[in-house]
Coordinates of C-alpha atoms in Angstrom, one line a residue:
M1 CA 99.3 -42.6 43.6
S2 CA 96.0 -44.1 44.1
R3 CA 95.8 -43.3 47.6
A4 CA 95.8 -39.2 47.7
P5 CA 97.3 -37.3 50.6
R6 CA 95.2 -34.6 52.0
S7 CA 96.8 -31.3 51.5
A8 CA 96.3 -28.3 53.7
A9 CA 94.3 -26.5 51.1
A10 CA 91.9 -29.3 50.8
R11 CA 91.3 -29.1 54.6
R12 CA 90.4 -25.3 54.9
S13 CA 86.9 -24.1 54.9
W14 CA 85.7 -23.6 51.3
G15 CA 82.4 -21.6 52.2
E16 CA 79.2 -21.8 53.8
D17 CA 76.8 -21.7 50.9
D18 CA 75.5 -25.0 50.7
S19 CA 72.4 -24.5 48.4
G20 CA 72.3 -26.8 45.5
C21 CA 74.9 -29.0 47.6
T22 CA 72.3 -32.2 48.3
I23 CA 74.7 -34.9 48.0
L24 CA 76.4 -36.3 51.0
H25 CA 78.8 -38.8 51.5
V26 CA 78.8 -40.5 55.1
D27 CA 82.2 -42.4 55.8
M28 CA 83.0 -44.0 59.3
D29 CA 86.2 -43.4 60.8
A30 CA 88.5 -46.5 61.3
F31 CA 85.3 -48.0 61.4
F32 CA 86.5 -51.8 62.4
V33 CA 88.6 -50.1 65.2
S34 CA 86.0 -47.8 65.9
V35 CA 83.5 -50.7 66.6
E36 CA 86.4 -52.6 68.9
L37 CA 86.8 -49.4 70.9
L38 CA 83.0 -49.2 71.7
D39 CA 83.3 -52.4 73.1
R40 CA 86.6 -52.2 74.7
P41 CA 86.8 -48.3 75.7
E42 CA 89.9 -49.3 77.9
L43 CA 91.9 -49.2 74.5
R44 CA 90.9 -45.7 73.5
G45 CA 94.0 -43.6 72.9
K46 CA 96.2 -46.4 72.3
P47 CA 97.6 -47.7 68.9
V48 CA 95.5 -50.6 68.1
I49 CA 94.9 -52.6 64.9
V50 CA 92.3 -55.1 63.7
G51 CA 93.7 -58.2 61.9
G52 CA 97.4 -59.4 61.6
E53 CA 97.5 -60.6 65.3
T54 CA 100.0 -63.1 64.3
R55 CA 100.5 -62.8 60.5
G56 CA 98.8 -61.3 57.4
V57 CA 98.0 -57.7 56.9
V58 CA 96.5 -55.0 58.9
A59 CA 92.7 -54.5 58.2
A60 CA 92.3 -51.2 60.1
A61 CA 94.2 -49.0 62.1
S62 CA 93.5 -46.5 64.9
Y63 CA 94.8 -43.0 64.4
E64 CA 97.3 -43.3 67.2
A65 CA 98.8 -46.4 65.4
R66 CA 98.7 -44.2 61.9
R67 CA 100.8 -41.8 63.6
F68 CA 103.7 -44.4 63.3
G69 CA 103.2 -45.0 59.7
I70 CA 100.9 -47.9 60.0
H71 CA 97.8 -48.3 57.4
S72 CA 95.7 -51.0 56.3
A73 CA 97.0 -53.7 53.9
M74 CA 100.4 -53.4 55.6
P75 CA 101.9 -56.6 56.7
S76 CA 101.5 -57.0 60.5
A77 CA 105.3 -57.9 60.8
R78 CA 106.3 -54.4 59.6
A79 CA 103.4 -52.8 61.7
R80 CA 105.1 -54.3 64.7
M81 CA 108.3 -53.0 63.6
L82 CA 107.0 -49.5 63.5
C83 CA 105.3 -49.8 66.8
P84 CA 106.3 -52.6 69.3
E85 CA 103.6 -51.4 71.8
L86 CA 100.9 -52.4 69.0
I87 CA 97.6 -53.9 70.3
A88 CA 96.5 -56.4 67.6
L89 CA 92.8 -57.3 67.8
P90 CA 90.9 -60.3 65.7
G91 CA 88.6 -59.3 63.2
R92 CA 84.7 -59.6 64.2
H93 CA 82.8 -59.3 61.0
A94 CA 79.7 -60.2 62.3
R95 CA 79.9 -57.6 65.0
Y96 CA 80.9 -55.1 62.5
G97 CA 78.1 -55.9 60.2
E98 CA 75.9 -55.5 63.2
V99 CA 77.2 -52.0 63.9
S100 CA 77.0 -50.9 60.1
R101 CA 73.2 -52.1 60.0
E102 CA 72.6 -49.3 62.9
V103 CA 74.3 -46.7 61.2
M104 CA 72.5 -47.4 57.8
S105 CA 69.2 -47.4 59.9
V106 CA 70.0 -43.7 61.2
L107 CA 70.8 -42.8 57.5
G108 CA 67.7 -44.4 56.5
E109 CA 65.5 -41.9 58.6
V110 CA 66.6 -39.3 56.9
T111 CA 66.0 -40.0 53.3
P112 CA 65.0 -43.2 51.3
E113 CA 67.6 -41.9 48.6
L114 CA 70.6 -43.9 50.2
E115 CA 73.2 -45.7 48.7
Q116 CA 75.2 -48.1 50.5
V117 CA 78.4 -48.6 48.9
S118 CA 80.4 -50.6 51.6
I119 CA 80.1 -51.7 55.4
D120 CA 81.4 -48.4 56.4
E121 CA 79.9 -45.9 53.8
A122 CA 77.4 -44.5 52.0
F123 CA 75.9 -41.6 49.8
L124 CA 72.8 -39.7 50.4
D125 CA 70.7 -37.4 48.3
V126 CA 68.9 -35.2 50.9
A127 CA 66.9 -33.1 48.3
G128 CA 63.9 -34.4 49.3
A129 CA 64.6 -33.8 53.0
L130 CA 65.4 -30.3 53.0
R131 CA 61.9 -28.7 53.7
R132 CA 61.6 -31.3 57.0
L133 CA 65.3 -31.5 58.4
G134 CA 66.9 -27.9 57.0
S135 CA 69.8 -27.3 55.1
P136 CA 72.2 -30.0 53.9
T137 CA 74.9 -28.7 56.2
T138 CA 72.3 -28.9 59.1
I139 CA 71.3 -32.6 58.0
A140 CA 74.9 -33.7 57.9
R141 CA 75.7 -32.1 61.5
G142 CA 72.6 -34.1 62.6
I143 CA 73.7 -37.2 61.0
R144 CA 76.9 -37.3 62.7
R145 CA 75.3 -36.5 66.2
E146 CA 72.7 -39.0 65.8
I147 CA 75.3 -41.8 65.0
R148 CA 77.5 -40.8 67.8
T149 CA 74.6 -40.7 70.3
R150 CA 72.9 -43.8 69.2
V151 CA 75.6 -46.2 67.7
G152 CA 78.8 -44.8 69.5
V153 CA 81.1 -44.6 66.9
P154 CA 82.5 -41.2 64.9
A155 CA 81.5 -40.5 61.2
S156 CA 82.9 -37.7 58.9
V157 CA 80.6 -36.2 56.3
G158 CA 81.2 -34.4 52.9
V159 CA 78.7 -32.4 51.6
A160 CA 79.0 -31.1 47.8
G161 CA 77.1 -31.1 44.6
T162 CA 78.3 -34.3 43.1
K163 CA 79.0 -37.8 44.5
H164 CA 82.7 -37.4 43.2
V165 CA 83.3 -34.1 45.4
A166 CA 81.4 -35.5 48.4
K167 CA 83.4 -38.4 48.9
L168 CA 86.4 -36.4 48.5
A169 CA 85.2 -34.1 50.9
S170 CA 84.3 -36.6 53.4
T171 CA 88.0 -38.0 53.1
H172 CA 89.3 -34.3 53.9
A173 CA 87.1 -34.1 56.7
K174 CA 88.6 -37.0 58.6
P175 CA 88.9 -37.7 61.6
D176 CA 85.4 -37.0 62.9
G177 CA 84.7 -34.1 60.9
L178 CA 82.4 -32.3 58.2
L179 CA 83.3 -30.5 55.0
L180 CA 81.3 -28.7 52.8
V181 CA 82.4 -27.8 49.3
P182 CA 80.0 -25.2 47.9
L183 CA 79.3 -25.3 44.2
A184 CA 81.3 -22.3 43.4
A185 CA 84.3 -23.6 45.0
T186 CA 84.2 -26.9 43.5
V187 CA 86.8 -26.3 40.6
E188 CA 89.1 -24.6 43.1
F189 CA 88.8 -27.2 45.5
L190 CA 89.6 -29.8 42.8
R191 CA 92.5 -28.3 41.8
S192 CA 94.3 -28.1 45.0
L193 CA 94.5 -31.9 45.2
P194 CA 96.9 -34.4 43.9
V195 CA 95.7 -36.2 40.6
G196 CA 95.6 -39.6 42.7
A197 CA 92.6 -37.9 44.3
L198 CA 90.5 -38.3 41.3
W199 CA 88.2 -41.2 41.1
G200 CA 89.9 -43.9 38.7
V201 CA 93.2 -43.0 39.1
G202 CA 94.9 -46.1 40.1
E203 CA 98.8 -47.0 40.4
K204 CA 99.2 -47.8 36.8
S205 CA 97.1 -44.6 35.3
G206 CA 99.1 -42.4 38.2
E207 CA 102.5 -43.7 36.9
V208 CA 101.4 -43.0 33.4
L209 CA 100.4 -39.3 34.4
E210 CA 103.6 -38.7 36.2
R211 CA 105.5 -39.7 33.4
H212 CA 104.0 -37.0 31.4
G213 CA 104.5 -34.4 34.0
I214 CA 100.8 -34.4 35.4
D215 CA 101.0 -34.8 39.2
T216 CA 98.1 -32.4 40.2
V217 CA 94.3 -32.5 39.5
A218 CA 94.7 -28.6 38.2
E219 CA 97.6 -30.1 35.6
L220 CA 95.1 -32.7 34.4
A221 CA 92.3 -30.2 34.0
D222 CA 94.6 -28.0 32.0
T223 CA 95.8 -30.5 29.7
P224 CA 94.1 -30.4 26.3
L225 CA 91.9 -33.5 25.8
P226 CA 93.5 -34.7 22.9
T227 CA 96.6 -35.2 24.8
L228 CA 94.6 -36.9 27.5
H229 CA 93.1 -39.1 25.0
R230 CA 96.4 -40.3 23.3
I231 CA 98.0 -40.9 27.1
L232 CA 95.0 -42.8 28.8
G233 CA 92.7 -43.4 25.8
V234 CA 89.5 -41.6 24.9
A235 CA 87.2 -43.2 27.4
A236 CA 89.5 -42.8 30.5
G237 CA 90.9 -39.4 29.4
Q238 CA 87.3 -38.0 28.9
R239 CA 85.9 -39.2 32.3
L240 CA 89.1 -37.8 34.5
H241 CA 89.1 -34.5 32.6
E242 CA 85.4 -33.9 33.3
L243 CA 85.8 -35.3 37.0
A244 CA 88.7 -32.5 37.2
W245 CA 86.3 -29.9 36.2
G246 CA 83.7 -31.0 38.7
H247 CA 81.3 -32.8 36.4
D248 CA 79.9 -36.1 37.8
P249 CA 76.3 -37.3 36.3
R250 CA 75.9 -40.2 38.4
P251 CA 73.1 -40.0 40.6
V252 CA 72.6 -41.6 44.1
R253 CA 71.1 -45.1 43.6
R254 CA 69.3 -46.8 46.3
T255 CA 70.7 -50.1 47.7
R256 CA 69.7 -52.7 45.4
E257 CA 66.9 -55.0 46.2
E258 CA 67.9 -57.8 48.6
K259 CA 67.7 -61.4 46.8
S260 CA 68.4 -63.1 50.2
I261 CA 69.7 -62.4 53.9
G262 CA 72.2 -64.3 55.6
T263 CA 74.6 -65.0 58.4
E264 CA 77.2 -67.5 58.8
S265 CA 79.9 -68.1 61.8
T266 CA 83.3 -69.6 61.4
F267 CA 84.6 -71.2 64.8
A268 CA 87.8 -70.8 66.3
R269 CA 87.4 -74.4 67.4
D270 CA 85.6 -77.2 65.4
I271 CA 82.2 -78.0 67.1
T272 CA 80.9 -81.4 67.6
D273 CA 77.9 -80.8 70.2
R274 CA 74.6 -80.4 68.4
A275 CA 73.3 -78.4 71.2
E276 CA 76.0 -75.8 70.8
L277 CA 75.4 -75.6 67.0
E278 CA 71.6 -75.1 67.6
R279 CA 72.6 -72.2 69.9
V280 CA 74.7 -70.9 66.9
L281 CA 71.6 -71.2 64.9
L282 CA 68.9 -69.4 67.1
R283 CA 71.5 -66.6 67.3
Q284 CA 71.9 -66.2 63.7
A285 CA 68.1 -66.5 63.0
H286 CA 67.5 -63.7 65.2
A287 CA 70.0 -61.8 63.4
C288 CA 68.2 -62.6 60.0
A289 CA 64.8 -61.8 61.3
V290 CA 66.0 -58.3 62.6
R291 CA 67.3 -57.4 59.1
L292 CA 64.2 -58.9 57.6
R293 CA 61.7 -56.8 59.4
A294 CA 64.2 -53.6 59.1
A295 CA 64.3 -54.4 55.2
R296 CA 60.4 -54.9 55.4
V297 CA 60.5 -58.2 53.6
L298 CA 59.5 -61.9 54.3
T299 CA 61.4 -65.0 53.5
G300 CA 59.9 -67.9 52.0
R301 CA 62.6 -70.3 52.2
V302 CA 65.4 -71.1 54.8
A303 CA 68.6 -72.7 53.9
I304 CA 71.6 -73.5 56.2
K305 CA 75.3 -74.0 55.0
V306 CA 77.5 -76.5 57.0
R307 CA 81.4 -76.9 56.6
H308 CA 83.1 -79.9 58.1
A309 CA 86.6 -79.6 59.5
D310 CA 88.0 -81.1 56.3
F311 CA 86.3 -78.2 54.2
T312 CA 83.5 -80.3 52.7
T313 CA 80.6 -78.0 52.4
L314 CA 77.0 -79.1 52.7
S315 CA 73.6 -76.8 51.5
R316 CA 70.2 -77.5 52.5
S317 CA 66.9 -75.7 52.2
H318 CA 63.5 -76.0 53.1
T319 CA 60.2 -74.0 51.7
L320 CA 58.1 -72.7 54.2
T321 CA 54.2 -73.0 54.5
A322 CA 53.9 -69.3 54.6
P323 CA 56.2 -66.2 54.4
T324 CA 57.6 -65.0 57.9
D325 CA 60.1 -62.5 59.2
L326 CA 59.9 -63.9 62.9
A327 CA 63.4 -65.4 64.3
H328 CA 61.3 -68.4 65.8
D329 CA 60.0 -69.7 62.1
V330 CA 63.6 -69.4 60.8
Y331 CA 65.1 -70.9 63.7
V332 CA 62.8 -74.0 63.6
A333 CA 63.4 -74.6 59.9
A334 CA 67.1 -74.4 60.3
R335 CA 67.3 -76.8 63.3
D336 CA 65.1 -79.2 61.4
L337 CA 67.5 -79.2 58.5
L338 CA 70.4 -79.3 60.6
A339 CA 69.3 -82.4 62.3
E340 CA 69.4 -84.1 58.8
V341 CA 72.9 -83.4 58.7
P342 CA 75.4 -86.0 60.3
I343 CA 77.9 -84.5 62.6
P344 CA 81.6 -86.0 61.8
A345 CA 83.8 -86.8 64.9
A346 CA 86.2 -83.9 63.8
G347 CA 83.4 -81.5 63.9
I348 CA 81.9 -78.4 62.4
R349 CA 84.1 -75.3 61.3
L350 CA 81.3 -73.2 60.0
L351 CA 77.6 -73.0 60.3
G352 CA 75.1 -70.4 58.6
V353 CA 71.5 -69.6 58.0
R354 CA 70.3 -67.8 54.6
A355 CA 66.6 -66.2 54.3
E356 CA 65.9 -66.6 50.6
R357 CA 62.6 -66.1 48.4
L358 CA 62.1 -62.6 49.7
T359 CA 59.1 -61.1 49.0
D360 CA 57.4 -57.5 50.1
G361 CA 56.2 -57.4 53.6
G362 CA 54.8 -54.0 53.4
E363 CA 51.3 -55.5 54.0
G364 CA 52.2 -57.4 56.9
V365 CA 52.2 -61.3 57.5
Q366 CA 48.9 -63.5 57.2
P367 CA 49.2 -65.6 60.5
T368 CA 48.4 -69.3 59.9
L369 CA 45.8 -71.1 62.1
D370 CA 48.4 -72.8 64.7
E371 CA 50.5 -69.4 65.0
D372 CA 51.0 -68.0 68.4
P373 CA 50.6 -64.2 67.7
H374 CA 52.6 -63.4 71.0
L375 CA 55.8 -64.4 69.1
A376 CA 55.3 -61.7 66.7
L377 CA 54.5 -59.1 69.3
A378 CA 57.6 -60.1 71.3
E379 CA 60.0 -60.1 68.5
R380 CA 58.8 -56.9 67.1
A381 CA 59.1 -55.5 70.9
M382 CA 62.7 -56.7 71.1
D383 CA 63.3 -54.6 67.8
G384 CA 61.9 -51.4 69.4
V385 CA 64.3 -52.0 72.6
R386 CA 67.3 -52.6 70.5
A387 CA 66.7 -49.5 68.4
R388 CA 66.6 -47.4 71.4
F389 CA 69.2 -49.0 73.7
G390 CA 71.3 -50.9 71.4
S391 CA 71.4 -54.3 69.6
R392 CA 73.2 -56.2 72.3
V393 CA 71.1 -55.0 75.5
L394 CA 68.3 -57.7 74.5
Q395 CA 68.7 -61.3 73.2
P396 CA 67.3 -64.7 74.1
A397 CA 68.0 -65.8 77.7
S398 CA 69.3 -69.1 76.6
L399 CA 72.2 -67.3 74.8
L400 CA 73.0 -64.5 77.6
D401 CA 75.7 -66.7 79.7
R402 CA 77.2 -68.4 76.9
D403 CA 77.7 -65.3 74.6
R404 CA 79.8 -64.0 77.4
R405 CA 82.0 -67.2 77.0
S406 CA 81.9 -67.6 73.2
T407 CA 84.7 -69.0 71.5
T408 CA 83.5 -68.5 68.1
A409 CA 84.8 -65.8 65.5
S410 CA 82.0 -65.1 63.3
R411 CA 81.4 -63.2 60.0
S412 CA 78.1 -61.7 58.8
S413 CA 77.7 -62.7 55.2
D414 CA 76.7 -59.8 52.6
I415 CA 73.3 -59.4 51.1
S416 CA 73.1 -61.0 47.6

């Protein structure tokens, strides 16, 4: 019961009065698959899943695959039984992180009141942007247009007066849609939903409610509070009752301050060639530096993570002479750290770079006496080109040919 179906009533228009509805929930549609189709447009319109190529579970499914009953977390063997023509692609988490950052960059241009809750969704409070950008629904339409134009993937947006209702609205706007729930229609909208739609109703609590004949939000809202307290406990019963009546005091909280920024790559084959590992470090250093500059922070320490074929894992770090946001500096420090690590005959299965000891970079970087100012100008110019034409259009020349033949499967680590 935690996965709420979308009723016809929930999908219909709830009015056009968006006054007071300053909370937006932006949710990317079938995000992992959308990114894969961005890079492989020949697969559009076909049943595609990410994950479970040979075993395991489905991580994401295209809407064409969903028509066969396939969904995320389904065993891949079951998915293939439902659709023999299914196309399964391996996950590329570094690429998904890259596109996610492009999407969040678009959202960050709307308002700093941005709360990223996962790789493919975020809340915005646009109250401070109304005078500059127009009404909440105008802003929502602009967000969808900008993400589609600049990033190339679809997004659904829910507009409401609270985070809870905005998230429900974006769910019912899918795929690739927009749904406004006016303040005056909030309770009516909620009452049209199954009780499993409420935040906090999981499998166990859903079964408890079902045993007591509570299947819809309307039935829960009409249940006396003492009864809910007895069934679910005081805290849970009170919270669900308030949500059922549209009360959700949670504010949009800005994404937590970054303590470190990093990325790591797990290789499809173990690597023994040091030059190849250094090329991986170069790519990772640029990925870290782009995120440092986007967050307007500097790193004072660079660390690397090395995992051997036998899963032995080593970490090394180096404190820089001056904070930086340049890939050149991150790469040199990481390369020197790697030079101190022996490469076993069986090879390396994972390599990562992390920028630590972050400080505010808002006032710029104090150059050292031997620093080449052209490096900073070049990297910032690359940022501008990538922002306008896409992150894959420009990269170091030493990586261009090899990236097309890359055999690595990378995943980008989360900010921590």
